[in-house]
CSV table of C-alpha atoms in Angstrom, one decimal:
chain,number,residue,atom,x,y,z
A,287,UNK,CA,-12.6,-22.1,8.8
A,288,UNK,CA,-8.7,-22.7,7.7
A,289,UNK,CA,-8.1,-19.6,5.9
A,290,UNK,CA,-4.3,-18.7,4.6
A,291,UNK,CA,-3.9,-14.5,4.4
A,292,UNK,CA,-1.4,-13.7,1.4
A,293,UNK,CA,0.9,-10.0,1.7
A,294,UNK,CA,3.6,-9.7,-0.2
A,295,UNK,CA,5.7,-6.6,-0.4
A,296,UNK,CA,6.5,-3.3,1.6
A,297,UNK,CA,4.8,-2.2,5.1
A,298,UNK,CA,2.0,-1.0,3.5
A,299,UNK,CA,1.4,-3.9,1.4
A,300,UNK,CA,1.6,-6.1,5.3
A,301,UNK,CA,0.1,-4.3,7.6
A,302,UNK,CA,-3.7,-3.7,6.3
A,303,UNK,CA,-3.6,-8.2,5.7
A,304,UNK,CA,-2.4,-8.4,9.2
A,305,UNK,CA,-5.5,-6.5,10.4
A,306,UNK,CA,-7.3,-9.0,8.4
A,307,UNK,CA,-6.0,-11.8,9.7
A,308,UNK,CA,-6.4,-10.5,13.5
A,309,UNK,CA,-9.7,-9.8,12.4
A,310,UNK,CA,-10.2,-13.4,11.5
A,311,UNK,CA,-8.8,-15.0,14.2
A,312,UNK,CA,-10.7,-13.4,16.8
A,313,UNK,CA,-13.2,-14.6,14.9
A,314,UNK,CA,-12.5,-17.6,16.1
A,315,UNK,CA,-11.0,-19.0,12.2
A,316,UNK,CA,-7.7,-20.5,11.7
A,317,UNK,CA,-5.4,-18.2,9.7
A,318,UNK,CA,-1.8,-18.6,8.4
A,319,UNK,CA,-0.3,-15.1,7.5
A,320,UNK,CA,2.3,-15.6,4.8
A,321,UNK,CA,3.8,-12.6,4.4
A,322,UNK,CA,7.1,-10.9,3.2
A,323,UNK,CA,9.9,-12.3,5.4
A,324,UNK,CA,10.8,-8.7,7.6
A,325,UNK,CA,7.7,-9.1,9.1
A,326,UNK,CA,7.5,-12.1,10.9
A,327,UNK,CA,8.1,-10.2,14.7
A,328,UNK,CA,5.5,-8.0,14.1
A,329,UNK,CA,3.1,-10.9,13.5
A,330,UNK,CA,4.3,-12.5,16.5
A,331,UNK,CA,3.9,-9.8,18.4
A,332,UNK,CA,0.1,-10.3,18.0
A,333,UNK,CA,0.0,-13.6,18.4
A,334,UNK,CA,-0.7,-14.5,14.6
A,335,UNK,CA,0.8,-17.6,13.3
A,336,UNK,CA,3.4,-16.6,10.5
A,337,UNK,CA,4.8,-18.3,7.3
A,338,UNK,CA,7.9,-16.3,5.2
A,339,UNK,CA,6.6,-15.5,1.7
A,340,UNK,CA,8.5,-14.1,-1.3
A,341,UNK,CA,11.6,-11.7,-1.3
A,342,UNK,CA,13.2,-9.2,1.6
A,343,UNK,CA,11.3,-6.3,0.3
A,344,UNK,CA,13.4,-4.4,2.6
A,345,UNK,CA,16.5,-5.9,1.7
A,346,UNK,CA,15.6,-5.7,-2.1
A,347,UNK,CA,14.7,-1.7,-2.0
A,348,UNK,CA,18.1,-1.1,-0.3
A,349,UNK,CA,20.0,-2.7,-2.8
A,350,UNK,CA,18.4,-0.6,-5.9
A,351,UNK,CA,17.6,2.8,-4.5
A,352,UNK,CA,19.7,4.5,-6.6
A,353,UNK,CA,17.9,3.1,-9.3
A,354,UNK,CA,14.9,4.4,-8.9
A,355,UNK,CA,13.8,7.9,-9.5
A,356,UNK,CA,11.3,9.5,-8.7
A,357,UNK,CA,8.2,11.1,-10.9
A,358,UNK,CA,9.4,8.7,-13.4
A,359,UNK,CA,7.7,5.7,-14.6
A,360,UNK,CA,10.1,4.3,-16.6
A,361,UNK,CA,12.8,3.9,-13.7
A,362,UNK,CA,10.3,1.7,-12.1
A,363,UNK,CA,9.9,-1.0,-15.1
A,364,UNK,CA,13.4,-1.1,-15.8
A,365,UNK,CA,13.9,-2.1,-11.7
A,366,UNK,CA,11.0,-4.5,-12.5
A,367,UNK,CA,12.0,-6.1,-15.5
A,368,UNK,CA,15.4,-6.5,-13.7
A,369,UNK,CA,14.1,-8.1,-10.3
A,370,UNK,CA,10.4,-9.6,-10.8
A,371,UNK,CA,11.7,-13.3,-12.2
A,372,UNK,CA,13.3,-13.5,-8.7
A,373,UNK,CA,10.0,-11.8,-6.6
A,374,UNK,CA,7.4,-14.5,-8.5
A,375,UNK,CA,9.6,-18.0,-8.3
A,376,UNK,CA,10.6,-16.6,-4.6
A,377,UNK,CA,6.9,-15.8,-3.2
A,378,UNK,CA,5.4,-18.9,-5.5
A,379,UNK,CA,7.9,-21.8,-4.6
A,380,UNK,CA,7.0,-20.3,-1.0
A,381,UNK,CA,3.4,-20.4,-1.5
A,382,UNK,CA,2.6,-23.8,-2.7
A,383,UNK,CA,3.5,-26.0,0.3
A,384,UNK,CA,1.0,-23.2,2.4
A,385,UNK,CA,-2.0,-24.1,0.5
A,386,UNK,CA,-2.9,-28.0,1.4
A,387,UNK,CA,-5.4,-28.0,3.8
A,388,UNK,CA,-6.8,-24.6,3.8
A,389,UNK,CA,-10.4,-23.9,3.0
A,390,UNK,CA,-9.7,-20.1,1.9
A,391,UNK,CA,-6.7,-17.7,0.9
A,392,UNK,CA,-7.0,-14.2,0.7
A,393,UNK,CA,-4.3,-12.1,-1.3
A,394,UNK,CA,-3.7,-8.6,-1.3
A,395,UNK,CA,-1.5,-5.9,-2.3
A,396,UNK,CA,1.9,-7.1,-4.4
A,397,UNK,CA,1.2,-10.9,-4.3
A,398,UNK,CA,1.1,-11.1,-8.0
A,399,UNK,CA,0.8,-15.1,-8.1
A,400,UNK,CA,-1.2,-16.0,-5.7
A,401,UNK,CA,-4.4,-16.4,-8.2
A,402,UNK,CA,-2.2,-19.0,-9.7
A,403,UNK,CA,-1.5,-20.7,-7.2
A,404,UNK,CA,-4.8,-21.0,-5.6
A,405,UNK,CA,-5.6,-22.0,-8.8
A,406,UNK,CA,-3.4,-25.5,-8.9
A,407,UNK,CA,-5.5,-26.3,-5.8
A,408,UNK,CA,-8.8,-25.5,-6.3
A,409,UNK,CA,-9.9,-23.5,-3.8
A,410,UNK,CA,-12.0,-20.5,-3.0
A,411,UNK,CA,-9.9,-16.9,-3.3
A,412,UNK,CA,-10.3,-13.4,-2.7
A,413,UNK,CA,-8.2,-10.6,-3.8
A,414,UNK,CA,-7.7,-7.7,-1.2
A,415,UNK,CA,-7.3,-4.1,-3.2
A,416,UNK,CA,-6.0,-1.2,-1.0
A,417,UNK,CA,-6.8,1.9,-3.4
A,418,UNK,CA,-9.2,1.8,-6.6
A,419,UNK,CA,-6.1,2.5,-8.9
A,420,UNK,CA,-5.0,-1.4,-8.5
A,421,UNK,CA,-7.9,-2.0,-10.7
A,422,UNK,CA,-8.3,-1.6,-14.4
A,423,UNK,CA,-10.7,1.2,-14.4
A,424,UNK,CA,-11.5,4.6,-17.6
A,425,UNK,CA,-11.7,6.9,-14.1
A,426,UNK,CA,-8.3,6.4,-13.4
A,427,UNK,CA,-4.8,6.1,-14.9
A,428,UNK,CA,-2.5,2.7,-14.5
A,429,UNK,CA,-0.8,2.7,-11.1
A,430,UNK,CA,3.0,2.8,-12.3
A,431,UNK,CA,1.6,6.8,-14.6
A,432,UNK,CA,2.4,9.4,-12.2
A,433,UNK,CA,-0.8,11.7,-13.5
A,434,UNK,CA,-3.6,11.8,-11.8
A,435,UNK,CA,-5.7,14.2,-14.0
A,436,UNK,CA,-6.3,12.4,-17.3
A,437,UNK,CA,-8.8,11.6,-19.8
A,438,UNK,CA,-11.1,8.6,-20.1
A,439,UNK,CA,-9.6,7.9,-23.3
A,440,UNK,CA,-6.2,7.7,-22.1
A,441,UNK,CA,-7.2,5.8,-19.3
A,442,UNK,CA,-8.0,2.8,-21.1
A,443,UNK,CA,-4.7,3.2,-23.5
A,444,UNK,CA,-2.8,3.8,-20.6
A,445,UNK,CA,-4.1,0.2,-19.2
A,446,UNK,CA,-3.6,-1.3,-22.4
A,447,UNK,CA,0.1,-0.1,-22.7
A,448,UNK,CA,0.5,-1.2,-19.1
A,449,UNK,CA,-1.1,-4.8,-19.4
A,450,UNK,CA,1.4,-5.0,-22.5
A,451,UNK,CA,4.2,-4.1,-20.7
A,452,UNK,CA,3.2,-6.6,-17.5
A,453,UNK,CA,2.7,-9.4,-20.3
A,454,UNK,CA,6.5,-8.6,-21.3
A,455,UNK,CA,7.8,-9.1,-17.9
A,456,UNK,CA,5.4,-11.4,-16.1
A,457,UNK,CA,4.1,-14.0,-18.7
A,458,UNK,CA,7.5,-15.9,-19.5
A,459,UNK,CA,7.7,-16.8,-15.6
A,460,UNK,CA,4.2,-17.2,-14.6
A,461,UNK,CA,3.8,-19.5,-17.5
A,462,UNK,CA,6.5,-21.5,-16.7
A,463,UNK,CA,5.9,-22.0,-12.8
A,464,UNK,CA,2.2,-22.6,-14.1
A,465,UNK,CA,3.3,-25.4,-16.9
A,466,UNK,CA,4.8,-26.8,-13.7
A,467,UNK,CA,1.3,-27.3,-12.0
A,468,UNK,CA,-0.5,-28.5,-14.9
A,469,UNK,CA,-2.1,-25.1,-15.4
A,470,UNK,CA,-2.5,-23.2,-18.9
A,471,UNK,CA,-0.6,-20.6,-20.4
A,472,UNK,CA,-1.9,-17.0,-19.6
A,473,UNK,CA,-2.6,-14.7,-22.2
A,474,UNK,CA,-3.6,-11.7,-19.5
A,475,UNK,CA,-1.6,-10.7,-16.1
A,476,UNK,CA,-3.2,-7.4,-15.4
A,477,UNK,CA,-6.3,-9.7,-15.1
A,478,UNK,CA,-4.5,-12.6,-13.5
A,479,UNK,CA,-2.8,-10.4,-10.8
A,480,UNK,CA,-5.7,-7.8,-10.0
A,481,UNK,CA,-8.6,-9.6,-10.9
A,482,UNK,CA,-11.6,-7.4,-11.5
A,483,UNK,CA,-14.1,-10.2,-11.7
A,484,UNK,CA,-17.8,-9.5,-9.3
A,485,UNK,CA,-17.7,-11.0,-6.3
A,486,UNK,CA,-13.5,-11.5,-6.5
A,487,UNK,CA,-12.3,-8.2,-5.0
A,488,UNK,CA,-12.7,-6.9,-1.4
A,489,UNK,CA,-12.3,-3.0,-1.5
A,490,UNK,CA,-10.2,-1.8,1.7
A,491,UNK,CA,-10.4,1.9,0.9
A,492,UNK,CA,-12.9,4.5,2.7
A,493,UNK,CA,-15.0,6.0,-0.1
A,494,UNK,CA,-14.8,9.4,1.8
A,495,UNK,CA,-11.4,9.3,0.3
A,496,UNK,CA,-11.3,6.9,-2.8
A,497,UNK,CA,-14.6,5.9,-4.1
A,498,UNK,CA,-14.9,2.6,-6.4
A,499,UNK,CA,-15.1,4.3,-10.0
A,500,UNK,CA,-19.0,2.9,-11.2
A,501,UNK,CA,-17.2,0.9,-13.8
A,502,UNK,CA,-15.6,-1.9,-11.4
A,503,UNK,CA,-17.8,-4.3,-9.5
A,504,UNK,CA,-16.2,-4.8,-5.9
A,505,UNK,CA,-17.0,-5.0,-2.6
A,506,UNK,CA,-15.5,-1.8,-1.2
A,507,UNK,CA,-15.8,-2.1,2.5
A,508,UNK,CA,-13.3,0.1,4.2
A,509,UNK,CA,-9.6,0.2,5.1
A,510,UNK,CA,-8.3,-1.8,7.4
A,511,UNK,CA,-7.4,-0.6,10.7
A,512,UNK,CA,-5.0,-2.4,12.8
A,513,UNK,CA,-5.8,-2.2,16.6
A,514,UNK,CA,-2.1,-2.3,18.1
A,515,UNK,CA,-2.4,-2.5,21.7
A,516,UNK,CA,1.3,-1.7,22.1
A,517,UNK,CA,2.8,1.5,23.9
A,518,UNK,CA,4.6,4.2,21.9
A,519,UNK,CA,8.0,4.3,22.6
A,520,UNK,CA,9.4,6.3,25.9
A,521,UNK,CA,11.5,9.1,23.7
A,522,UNK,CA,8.2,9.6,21.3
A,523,UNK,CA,5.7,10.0,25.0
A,524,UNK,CA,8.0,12.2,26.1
A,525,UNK,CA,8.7,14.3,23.3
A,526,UNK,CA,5.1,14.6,22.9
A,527,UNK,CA,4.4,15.8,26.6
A,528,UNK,CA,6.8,18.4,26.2
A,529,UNK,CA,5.4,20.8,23.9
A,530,UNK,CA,2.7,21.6,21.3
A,531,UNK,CA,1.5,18.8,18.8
A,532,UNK,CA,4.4,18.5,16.7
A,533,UNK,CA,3.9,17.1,13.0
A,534,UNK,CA,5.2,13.9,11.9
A,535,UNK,CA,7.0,13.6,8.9
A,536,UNK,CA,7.9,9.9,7.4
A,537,UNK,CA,8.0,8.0,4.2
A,538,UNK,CA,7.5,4.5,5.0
A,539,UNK,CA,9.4,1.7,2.5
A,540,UNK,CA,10.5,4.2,0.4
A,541,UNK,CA,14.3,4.3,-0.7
A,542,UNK,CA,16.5,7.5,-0.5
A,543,UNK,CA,19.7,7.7,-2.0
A,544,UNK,CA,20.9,10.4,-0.1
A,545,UNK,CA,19.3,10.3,3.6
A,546,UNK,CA,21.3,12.4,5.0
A,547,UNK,CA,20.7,15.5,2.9
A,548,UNK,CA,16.7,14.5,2.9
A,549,UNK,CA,16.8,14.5,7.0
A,550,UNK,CA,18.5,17.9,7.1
A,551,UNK,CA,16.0,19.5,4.6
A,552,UNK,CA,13.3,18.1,6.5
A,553,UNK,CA,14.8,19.7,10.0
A,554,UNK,CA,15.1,23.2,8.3
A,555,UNK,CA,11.3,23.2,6.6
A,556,UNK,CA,9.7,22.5,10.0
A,557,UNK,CA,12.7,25.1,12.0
A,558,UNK,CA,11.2,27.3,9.5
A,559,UNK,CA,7.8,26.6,9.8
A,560,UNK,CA,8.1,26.9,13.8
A,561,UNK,CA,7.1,23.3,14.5
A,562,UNK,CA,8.5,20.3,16.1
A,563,UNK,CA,8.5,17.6,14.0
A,564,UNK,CA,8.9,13.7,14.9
A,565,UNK,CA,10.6,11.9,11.7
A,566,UNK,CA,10.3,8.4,11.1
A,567,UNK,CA,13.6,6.6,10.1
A,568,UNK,CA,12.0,4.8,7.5
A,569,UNK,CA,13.4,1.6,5.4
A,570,UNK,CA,15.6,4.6,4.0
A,571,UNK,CA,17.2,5.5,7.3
A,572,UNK,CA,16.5,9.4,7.9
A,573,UNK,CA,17.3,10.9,11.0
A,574,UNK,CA,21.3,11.5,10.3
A,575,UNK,CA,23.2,14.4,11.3
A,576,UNK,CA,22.3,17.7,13.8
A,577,UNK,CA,18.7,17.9,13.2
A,578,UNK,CA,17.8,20.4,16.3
A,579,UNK,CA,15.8,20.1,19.6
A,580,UNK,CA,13.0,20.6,17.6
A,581,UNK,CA,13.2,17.1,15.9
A,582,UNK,CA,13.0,13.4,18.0
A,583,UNK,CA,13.9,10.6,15.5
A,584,UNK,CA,11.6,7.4,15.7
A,585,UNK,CA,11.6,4.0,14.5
A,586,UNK,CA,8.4,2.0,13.6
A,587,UNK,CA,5.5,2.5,16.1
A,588,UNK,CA,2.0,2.4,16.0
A,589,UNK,CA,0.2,4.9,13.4
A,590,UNK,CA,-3.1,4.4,15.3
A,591,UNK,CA,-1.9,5.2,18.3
A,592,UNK,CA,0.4,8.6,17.1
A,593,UNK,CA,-1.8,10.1,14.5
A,594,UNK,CA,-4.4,11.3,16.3
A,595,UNK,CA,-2.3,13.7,18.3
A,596,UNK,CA,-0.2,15.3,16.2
A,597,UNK,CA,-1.1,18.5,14.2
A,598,UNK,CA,-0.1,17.3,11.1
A,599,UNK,CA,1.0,14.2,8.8
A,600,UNK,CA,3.5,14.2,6.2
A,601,UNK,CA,3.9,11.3,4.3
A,602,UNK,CA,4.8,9.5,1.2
A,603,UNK,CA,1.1,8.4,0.2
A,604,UNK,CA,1.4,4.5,0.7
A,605,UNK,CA,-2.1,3.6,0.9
A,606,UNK,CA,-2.2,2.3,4.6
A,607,UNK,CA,-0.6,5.6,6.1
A,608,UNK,CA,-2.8,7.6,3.6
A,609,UNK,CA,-5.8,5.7,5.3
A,610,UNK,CA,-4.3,5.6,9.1
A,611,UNK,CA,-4.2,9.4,8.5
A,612,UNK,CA,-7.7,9.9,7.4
A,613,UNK,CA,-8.5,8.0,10.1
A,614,UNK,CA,-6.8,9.8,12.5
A,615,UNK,CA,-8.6,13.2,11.3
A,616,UNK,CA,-5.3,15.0,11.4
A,617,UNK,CA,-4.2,17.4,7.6
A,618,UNK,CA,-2.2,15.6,5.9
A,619,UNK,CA,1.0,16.3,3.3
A,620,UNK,CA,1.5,14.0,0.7
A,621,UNK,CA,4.8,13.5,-0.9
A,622,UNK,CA,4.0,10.5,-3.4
A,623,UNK,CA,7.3,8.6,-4.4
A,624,UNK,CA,5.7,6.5,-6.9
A,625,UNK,CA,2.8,3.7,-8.1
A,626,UNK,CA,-0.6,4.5,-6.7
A,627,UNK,CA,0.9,7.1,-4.3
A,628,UNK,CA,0.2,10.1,-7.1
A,629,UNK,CA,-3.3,8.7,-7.1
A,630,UNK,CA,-3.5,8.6,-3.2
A,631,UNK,CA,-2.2,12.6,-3.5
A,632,UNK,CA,-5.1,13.6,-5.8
A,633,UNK,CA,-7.7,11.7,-3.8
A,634,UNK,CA,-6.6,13.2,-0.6
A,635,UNK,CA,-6.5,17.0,-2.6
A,636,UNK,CA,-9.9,16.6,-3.9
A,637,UNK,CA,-11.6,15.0,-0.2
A,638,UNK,CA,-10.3,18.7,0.9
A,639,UNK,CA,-8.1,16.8,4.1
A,640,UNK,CA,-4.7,18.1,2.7
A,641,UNK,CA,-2.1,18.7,0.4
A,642,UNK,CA,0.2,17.6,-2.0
A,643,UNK,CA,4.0,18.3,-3.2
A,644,UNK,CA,5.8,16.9,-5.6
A,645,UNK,CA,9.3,14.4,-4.4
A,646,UNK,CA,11.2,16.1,-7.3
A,647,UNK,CA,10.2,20.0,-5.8
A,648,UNK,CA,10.6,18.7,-2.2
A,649,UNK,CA,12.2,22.1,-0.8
A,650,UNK,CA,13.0,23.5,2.2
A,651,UNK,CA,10.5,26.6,1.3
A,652,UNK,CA,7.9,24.9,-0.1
A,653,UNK,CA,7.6,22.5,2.7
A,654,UNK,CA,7.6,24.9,5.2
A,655,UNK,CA,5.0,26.6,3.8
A,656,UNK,CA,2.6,23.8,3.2
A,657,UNK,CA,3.5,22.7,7.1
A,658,UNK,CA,2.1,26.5,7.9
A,659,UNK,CA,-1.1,25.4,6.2
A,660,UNK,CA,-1.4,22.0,7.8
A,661,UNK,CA,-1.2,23.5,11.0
A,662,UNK,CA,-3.0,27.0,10.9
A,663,UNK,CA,-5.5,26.3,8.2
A,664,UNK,CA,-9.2,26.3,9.5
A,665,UNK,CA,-11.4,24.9,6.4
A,666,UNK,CA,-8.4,22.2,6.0
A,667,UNK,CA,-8.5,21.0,9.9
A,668,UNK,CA,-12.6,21.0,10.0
A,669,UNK,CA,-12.9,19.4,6.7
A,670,UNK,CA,-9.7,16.4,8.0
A,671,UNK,CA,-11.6,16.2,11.8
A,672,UNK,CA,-14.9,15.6,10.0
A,673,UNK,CA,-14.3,12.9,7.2
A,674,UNK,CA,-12.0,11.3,10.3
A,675,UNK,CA,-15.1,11.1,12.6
A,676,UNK,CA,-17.1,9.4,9.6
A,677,UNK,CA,-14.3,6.7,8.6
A,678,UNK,CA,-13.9,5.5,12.4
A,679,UNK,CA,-17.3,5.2,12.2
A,680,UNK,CA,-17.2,2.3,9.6
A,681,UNK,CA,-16.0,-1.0,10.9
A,682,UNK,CA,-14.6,-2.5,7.9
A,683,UNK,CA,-12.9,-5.5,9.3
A,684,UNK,CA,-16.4,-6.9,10.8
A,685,UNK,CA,-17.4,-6.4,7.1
A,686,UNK,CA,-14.6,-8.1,5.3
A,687,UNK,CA,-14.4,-11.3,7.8
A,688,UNK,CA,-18.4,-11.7,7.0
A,689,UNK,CA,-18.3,-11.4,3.0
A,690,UNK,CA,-15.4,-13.8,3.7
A,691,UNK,CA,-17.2,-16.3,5.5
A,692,UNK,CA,-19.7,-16.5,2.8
A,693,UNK,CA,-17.1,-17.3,0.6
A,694,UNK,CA,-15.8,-20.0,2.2
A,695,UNK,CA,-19.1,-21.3,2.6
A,696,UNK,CA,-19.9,-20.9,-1.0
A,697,UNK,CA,-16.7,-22.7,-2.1
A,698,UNK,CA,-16.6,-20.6,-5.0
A,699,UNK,CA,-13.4,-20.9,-6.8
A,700,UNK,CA,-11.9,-18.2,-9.3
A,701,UNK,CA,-13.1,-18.9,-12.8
A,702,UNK,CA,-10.5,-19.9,-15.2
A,703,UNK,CA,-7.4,-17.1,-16.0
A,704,UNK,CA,-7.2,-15.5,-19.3
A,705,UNK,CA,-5.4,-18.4,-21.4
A,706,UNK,CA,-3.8,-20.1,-24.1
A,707,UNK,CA,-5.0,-24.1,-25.2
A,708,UNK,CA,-2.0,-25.7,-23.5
């Protein structure tokens, strides 16, 4: 089987497809990974043939940090409305010349025209959701609402508004790139870009943690974990031989627009809390100025590998680290930035494997007080060491690669978008 694996966007939108498409290859399928262009080493570093899809994420984030502020929605669909024209012609006019010859693509995460391209071409497609939230759903608000206690009622207003405000910014240039192809207008993109359709979705969140709400129809088989067979680095070993478990403390893609200041406060909360503390650099570049002995900077490395022996995880709530971390069985502190991380906050609170603090009251007390908790809470570490054992239990790649193998052999293509008579 020919089968062309779509991830567009930040680390955590790549790193769960490139499990996948490891996954399928040793398999023994064929699989392209086109992917957001800043990842193409770490692809090649496993041996998985790479095509460059879309934007520099990376490069993209960097340019508009300052724009974006945190707890606040409307920052976000301002940076949209001002960049997405440029993310869909980039990651379709990039997509197109993939598709000839494949037999089956699987999107996931931020590749918000795949669908439509796949549908030019006719063939069999599978969309890849990370958390529930992606999906249009009464249990839960719209990813881009930063509340994640709200009403059934203003649920379903809340994706209405959203799919209006999507329809705004995505129709005019999905429309025209799809005029190009032959292919109808749409009338619907939250449809079009996370379809909700049974059979269409594959699931890659653990329900210990995020269980499909019982009004969307998927197949919810598991995160993804990626088995990366490659060493920590020598200054991470050796700062973990030389104490206690120290916590780890990173964000991920998100942007800072003062790193500095952020990697100082970070220092003093974990001085304060009496722990050492590994930070991760991040796309925002933390780890400037005197920090202390009791902090060892680190670059990208292997979350499998790390999480399991630290004594603590503090992180920005992307969906992958939120996973790798339940996985690992370690307490975890999320720090959600923005989109489905406030989601990924509540469902960590209410599994009872951590805790939650909000980017805007990020303080030097406050976090060294929920580090304390991480670390020297009982009913916190039992309850994170027992839904760990049960999600590395669960192997959720096997189960992906086979639903996907049916669908291949089934040859079932996506029914018709949501549309306008051309």
């Amino acid at each position: 089987m020919r089968v062309l694996v779509v991830a567009c966007g930040t680390r955590g939108d790549f790193q769960p497809m490139l499990a996948l498409a490891t996954a399928l290859r040793d398999a023994g399928h064929e699989v392209l990974l086109g992917a957001t262009p800043t990842f193409a080493s770490e692809a090649a570093a496993l041996g998985v043939p790479f095509a460059p899809v879309g934007v520099d994420f990376q490069r993209m984030l960097a340019e508009h940090r300052a724009q974006l502020d945190h707890d606040n929605p409307l920052a976000a669909i301002r940076l949209m409305n001002r960049v997405m024209p440029e993310v869909i012609r980039a990651e379709w006019h990039s997509l197109l010349p993939l598709l000839p010859g494949q037999q089956l693509v699987v999107a996931g995460g931020a590749a918000l025209s795949a669908r439509s391209a796949v549908e030019s071409v006719r063939l069999p497609f599978r969309y890849v959701a990370y958390t529930p939230q992606l999906l249009p759903s009464a249990w839960h608000p719209p990813f881009m609402i930063p509340l994640t206690r709200t009403p059934r009622w203003f649920n379903r207003l809340g994706w209405w508004g959203m799919g209006a405000v999507y329809d705004r910014l995505l129709l005019p240039v999905l429309n025209e790139l799809r005029r190009g192809q032959g292919l109808p207008a749409l009338t619907d993109v939250i449809r079009q870009a996370f379809p909700s359709e049974p059979g269409m979705v594959l699931l890659a969140a653990d329900p210990e943690l995020a269980p499909a709400p019982p009004d969307l129809s998927v197949h919810q088989v598991g995160a993804f974990h990626l088995a990366d067979p490659r060493p920590l680095p020598a200054e991470a070993e050796r700062f973990l031989a030389e104490g206690e478990p120290p916590v780890y403390i990173g964000f991920g893609s998100m942007p800072d627009a003062a790193p500095e200041r952020t990697s100082l406060l970070l220092a003093e909360a974990a001085r304060r809390a009496g722990c050492r503390a590994l930070l991760s650099s991040g796309w925002a570049g933390l780890g400037e100025g005197s920090l202390g002995s009791h902090v060892q900077v680190v670059g990208p490395l292997s979350h499998g590998a790390l999480f399991p022996r630290l004594a603590g995880i503090v992180h920005h709530g992307g969906a992958g680290t939120t996973a790798a971390s339940t996985r690992a069985g370690v307490p975890q502190l999320v720090v959600p930035h923005m989109l489905d991380q406030f989601m990924n906050a509540r469902y960590v609170h209410t599994a009872g494997i951590g805790l939650s603090l909000s980017r805007n009251r990020l303080g030097v007390e406050r976090l060294a007080s929920a580090l304390l908790r991480l670390r020297e809470d009982p009913a916190l570490r039992a309850r994170a060491a027992h839904v760990g054992e049960r999600v590395r239990a669960r192997n959720s790649l096997a189960a992906a690669v086979a639903l996907l193998e049916q669908a291949a052999r089934e040859g079932l293509t996506p029914r018709p978008s949501p549309s306008l008579p051309t």
